[in-house]
Short mmCIF file of C-alpha atoms in Angstrom, two decimals:
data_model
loop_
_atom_site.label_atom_id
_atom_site.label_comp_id
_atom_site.label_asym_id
_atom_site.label_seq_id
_atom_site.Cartn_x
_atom_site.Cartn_y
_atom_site.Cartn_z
CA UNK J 105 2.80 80.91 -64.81
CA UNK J 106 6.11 82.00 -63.30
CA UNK J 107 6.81 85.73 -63.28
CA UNK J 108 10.98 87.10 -62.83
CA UNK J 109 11.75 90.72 -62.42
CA UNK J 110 14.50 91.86 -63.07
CA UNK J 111 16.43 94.97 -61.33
CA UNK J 112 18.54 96.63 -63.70
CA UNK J 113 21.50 98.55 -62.09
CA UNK J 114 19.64 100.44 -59.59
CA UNK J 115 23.07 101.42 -58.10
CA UNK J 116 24.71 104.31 -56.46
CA UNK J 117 26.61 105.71 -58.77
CA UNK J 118 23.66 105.35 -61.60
CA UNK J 119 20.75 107.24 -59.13
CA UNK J 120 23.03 110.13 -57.35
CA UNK J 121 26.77 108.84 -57.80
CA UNK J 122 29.40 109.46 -60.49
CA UNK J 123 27.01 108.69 -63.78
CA UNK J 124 24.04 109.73 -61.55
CA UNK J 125 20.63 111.93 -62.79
CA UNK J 126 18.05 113.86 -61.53
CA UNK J 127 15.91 111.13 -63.46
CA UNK J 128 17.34 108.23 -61.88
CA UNK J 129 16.50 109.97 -58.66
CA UNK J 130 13.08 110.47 -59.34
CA UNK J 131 12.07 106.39 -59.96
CA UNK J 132 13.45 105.41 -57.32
CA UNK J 133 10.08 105.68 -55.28
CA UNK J 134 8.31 103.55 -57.89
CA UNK J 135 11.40 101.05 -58.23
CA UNK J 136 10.71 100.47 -54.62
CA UNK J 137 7.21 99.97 -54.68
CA UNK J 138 7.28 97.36 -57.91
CA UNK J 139 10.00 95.28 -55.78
CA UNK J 140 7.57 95.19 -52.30
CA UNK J 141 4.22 94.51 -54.37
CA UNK J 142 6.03 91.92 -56.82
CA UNK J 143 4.84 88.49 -56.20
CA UNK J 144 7.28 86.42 -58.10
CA UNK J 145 11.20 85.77 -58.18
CA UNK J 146 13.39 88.79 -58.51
CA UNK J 147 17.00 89.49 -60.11
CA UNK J 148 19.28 92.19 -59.52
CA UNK J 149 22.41 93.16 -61.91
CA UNK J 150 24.73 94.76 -61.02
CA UNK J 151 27.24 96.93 -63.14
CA UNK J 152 30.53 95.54 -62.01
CA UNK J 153 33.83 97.08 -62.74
CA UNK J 154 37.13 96.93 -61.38
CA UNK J 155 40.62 98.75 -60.84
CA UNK J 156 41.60 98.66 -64.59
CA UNK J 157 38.13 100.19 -65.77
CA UNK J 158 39.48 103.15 -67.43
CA UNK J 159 42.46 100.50 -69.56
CA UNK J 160 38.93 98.72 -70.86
CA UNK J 161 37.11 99.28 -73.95
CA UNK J 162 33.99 100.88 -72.03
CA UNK J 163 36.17 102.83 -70.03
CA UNK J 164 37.73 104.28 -73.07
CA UNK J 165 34.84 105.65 -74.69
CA UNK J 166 33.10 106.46 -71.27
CA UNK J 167 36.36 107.30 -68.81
CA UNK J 168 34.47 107.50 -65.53
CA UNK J 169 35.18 105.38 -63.36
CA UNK J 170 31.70 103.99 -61.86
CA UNK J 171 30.94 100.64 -60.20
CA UNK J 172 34.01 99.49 -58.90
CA UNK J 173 33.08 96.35 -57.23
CA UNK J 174 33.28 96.69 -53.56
CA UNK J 175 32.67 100.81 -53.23
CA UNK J 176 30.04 102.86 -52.57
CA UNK J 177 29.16 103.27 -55.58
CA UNK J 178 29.13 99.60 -57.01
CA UNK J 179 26.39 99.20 -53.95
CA UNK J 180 22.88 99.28 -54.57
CA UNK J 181 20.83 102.27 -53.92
CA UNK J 182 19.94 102.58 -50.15
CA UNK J 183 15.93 102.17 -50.34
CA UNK J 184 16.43 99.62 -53.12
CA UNK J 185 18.23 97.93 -51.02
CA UNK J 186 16.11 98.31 -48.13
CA UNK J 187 12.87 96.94 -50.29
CA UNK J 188 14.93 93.97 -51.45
CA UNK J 189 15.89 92.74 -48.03
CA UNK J 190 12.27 92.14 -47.30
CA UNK J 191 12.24 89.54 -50.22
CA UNK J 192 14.26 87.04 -51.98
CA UNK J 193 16.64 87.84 -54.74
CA UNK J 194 19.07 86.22 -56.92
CA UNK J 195 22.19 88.91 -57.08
CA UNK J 196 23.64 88.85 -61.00
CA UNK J 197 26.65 90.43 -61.42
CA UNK J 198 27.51 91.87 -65.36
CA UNK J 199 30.84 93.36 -66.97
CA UNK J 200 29.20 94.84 -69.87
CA UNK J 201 25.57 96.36 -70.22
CA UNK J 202 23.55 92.97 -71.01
CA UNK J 203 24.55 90.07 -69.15
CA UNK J 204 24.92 86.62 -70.62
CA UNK J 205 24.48 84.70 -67.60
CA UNK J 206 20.76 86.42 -67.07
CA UNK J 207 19.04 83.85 -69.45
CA UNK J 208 20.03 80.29 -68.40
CA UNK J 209 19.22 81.92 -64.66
CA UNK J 210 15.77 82.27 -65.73
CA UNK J 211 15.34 79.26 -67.71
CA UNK J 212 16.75 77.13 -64.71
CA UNK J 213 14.81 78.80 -62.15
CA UNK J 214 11.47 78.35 -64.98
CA UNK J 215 12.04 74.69 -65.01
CA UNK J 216 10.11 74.45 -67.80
CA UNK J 217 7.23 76.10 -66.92
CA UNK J 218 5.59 79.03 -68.71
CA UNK J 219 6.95 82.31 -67.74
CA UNK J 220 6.75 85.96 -67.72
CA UNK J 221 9.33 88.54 -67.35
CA UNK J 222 9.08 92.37 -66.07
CA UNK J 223 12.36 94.57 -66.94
CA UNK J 224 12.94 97.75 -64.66
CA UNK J 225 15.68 100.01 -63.83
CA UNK J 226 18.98 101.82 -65.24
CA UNK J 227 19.59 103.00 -67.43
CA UNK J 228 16.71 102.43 -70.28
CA UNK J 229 19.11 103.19 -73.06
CA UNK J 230 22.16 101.22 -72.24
CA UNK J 231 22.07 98.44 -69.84
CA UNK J 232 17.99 98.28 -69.59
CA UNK J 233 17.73 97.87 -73.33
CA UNK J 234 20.74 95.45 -73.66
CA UNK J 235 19.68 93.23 -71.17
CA UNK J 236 15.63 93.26 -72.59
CA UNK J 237 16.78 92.43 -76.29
CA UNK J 238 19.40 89.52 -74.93
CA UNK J 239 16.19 88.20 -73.27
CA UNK J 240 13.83 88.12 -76.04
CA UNK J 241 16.53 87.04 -78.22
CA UNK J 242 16.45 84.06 -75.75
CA UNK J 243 12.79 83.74 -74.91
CA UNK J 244 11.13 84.87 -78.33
CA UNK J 245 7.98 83.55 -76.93
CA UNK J 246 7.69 84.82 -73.72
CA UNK J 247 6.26 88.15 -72.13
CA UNK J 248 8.64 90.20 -71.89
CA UNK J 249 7.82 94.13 -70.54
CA UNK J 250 9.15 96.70 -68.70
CA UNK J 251 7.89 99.09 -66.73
CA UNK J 252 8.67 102.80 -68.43
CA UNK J 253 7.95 104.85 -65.16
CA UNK J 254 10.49 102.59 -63.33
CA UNK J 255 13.41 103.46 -65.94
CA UNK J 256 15.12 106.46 -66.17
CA UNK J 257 17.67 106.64 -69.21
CA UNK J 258 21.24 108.84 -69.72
CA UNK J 259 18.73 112.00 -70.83
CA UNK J 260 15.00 112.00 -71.43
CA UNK J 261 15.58 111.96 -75.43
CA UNK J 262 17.80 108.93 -74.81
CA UNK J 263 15.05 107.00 -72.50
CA UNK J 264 12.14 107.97 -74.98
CA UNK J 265 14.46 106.26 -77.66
CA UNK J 266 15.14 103.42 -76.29
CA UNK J 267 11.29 102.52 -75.27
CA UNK J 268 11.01 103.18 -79.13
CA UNK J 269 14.00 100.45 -79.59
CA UNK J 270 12.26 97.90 -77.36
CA UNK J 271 8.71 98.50 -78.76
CA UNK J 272 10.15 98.17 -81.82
CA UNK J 273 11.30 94.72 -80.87
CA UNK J 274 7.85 93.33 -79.66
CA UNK J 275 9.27 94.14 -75.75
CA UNK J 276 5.86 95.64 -73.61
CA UNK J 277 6.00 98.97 -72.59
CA UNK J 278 3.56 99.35 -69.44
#
């Protein structure tokens, strides 16, 4: 069986940047550890904004400006970084909080084969959520799981209720 992980948005400006939390902070540890001890293919999203963010529809109902591709920010965070340059990884880029071209990445690189998927990152109750329910909506029959204590959401209460979302949905919480 084929196992993906997939790194959700572990940039920047969601660990200690402009939408950054104490939270995020605190996983990064074990974010770095599942990436060097996972033995299977890995994707990374990344938020990605641009110069019009605030004219958008997410930038109107959240106006800061956060993941502009190509600054600091939009980067990943530095030991994330640092783990994933010791492996292989498949960089996805998103404009909204689940990305659409996530699934027929993973079915290509499955090839048919069986396959399992583990979900970690930021943040569990927008773009960690979003992108677990687009992949069981694709893959009803496959594992799907992520990893709580490698997710950090906007607030506690918000993380808490989105692991209640996802269980909710048949998505395992480990």
């Amino acid at each position: 069986m084929k196992k993906f992980l997939v790194v959700v948005d572990m940039q920047k400006d969601f660990v200690d940047g402009a939408l950054g939390t104490a939270e995020a902070q605190e996983i990064v540890g074990n974010v770095v550890q599942e990436v060097e001890s996972f033995d299977g293919e890995i994707f990374v999203t990344f938020d990605t904004h641009f110069e019009n963010y605030l004219d958008t529809a997410e930038g109107k109902k959240l106006p800061v400006e956060h993941c502009i591709k190509g600054t600091d920010g939009w980067k990943l965070n530095t030991d994330v970084q640092n783990a994933l340059d010791k492996k292989s990884y498949t960089a996805v880029e998103k404009r909204t909080f689940g990305s659409t071209d996530l699934p027929k990445l993973i079915a290509d690189r499955a090839n048919g084969d069986d396959f399992a998927i583990e979900i970690i990152g930021l943040c569990t109750d927008i773009c960690v959520v979003s992108n677990a329910l687009v992949l069981k909506a694709n893959f009803p029959e496959n594992a799907i799981c992520v990893k709580e204590n490698c997710c950090a959401g906007v607030t506690p209460q918000a993380h808490s209720a989105a692991i209640a979302t996802m269980k909710s949905c048949q998505i395992d919480i480990i």
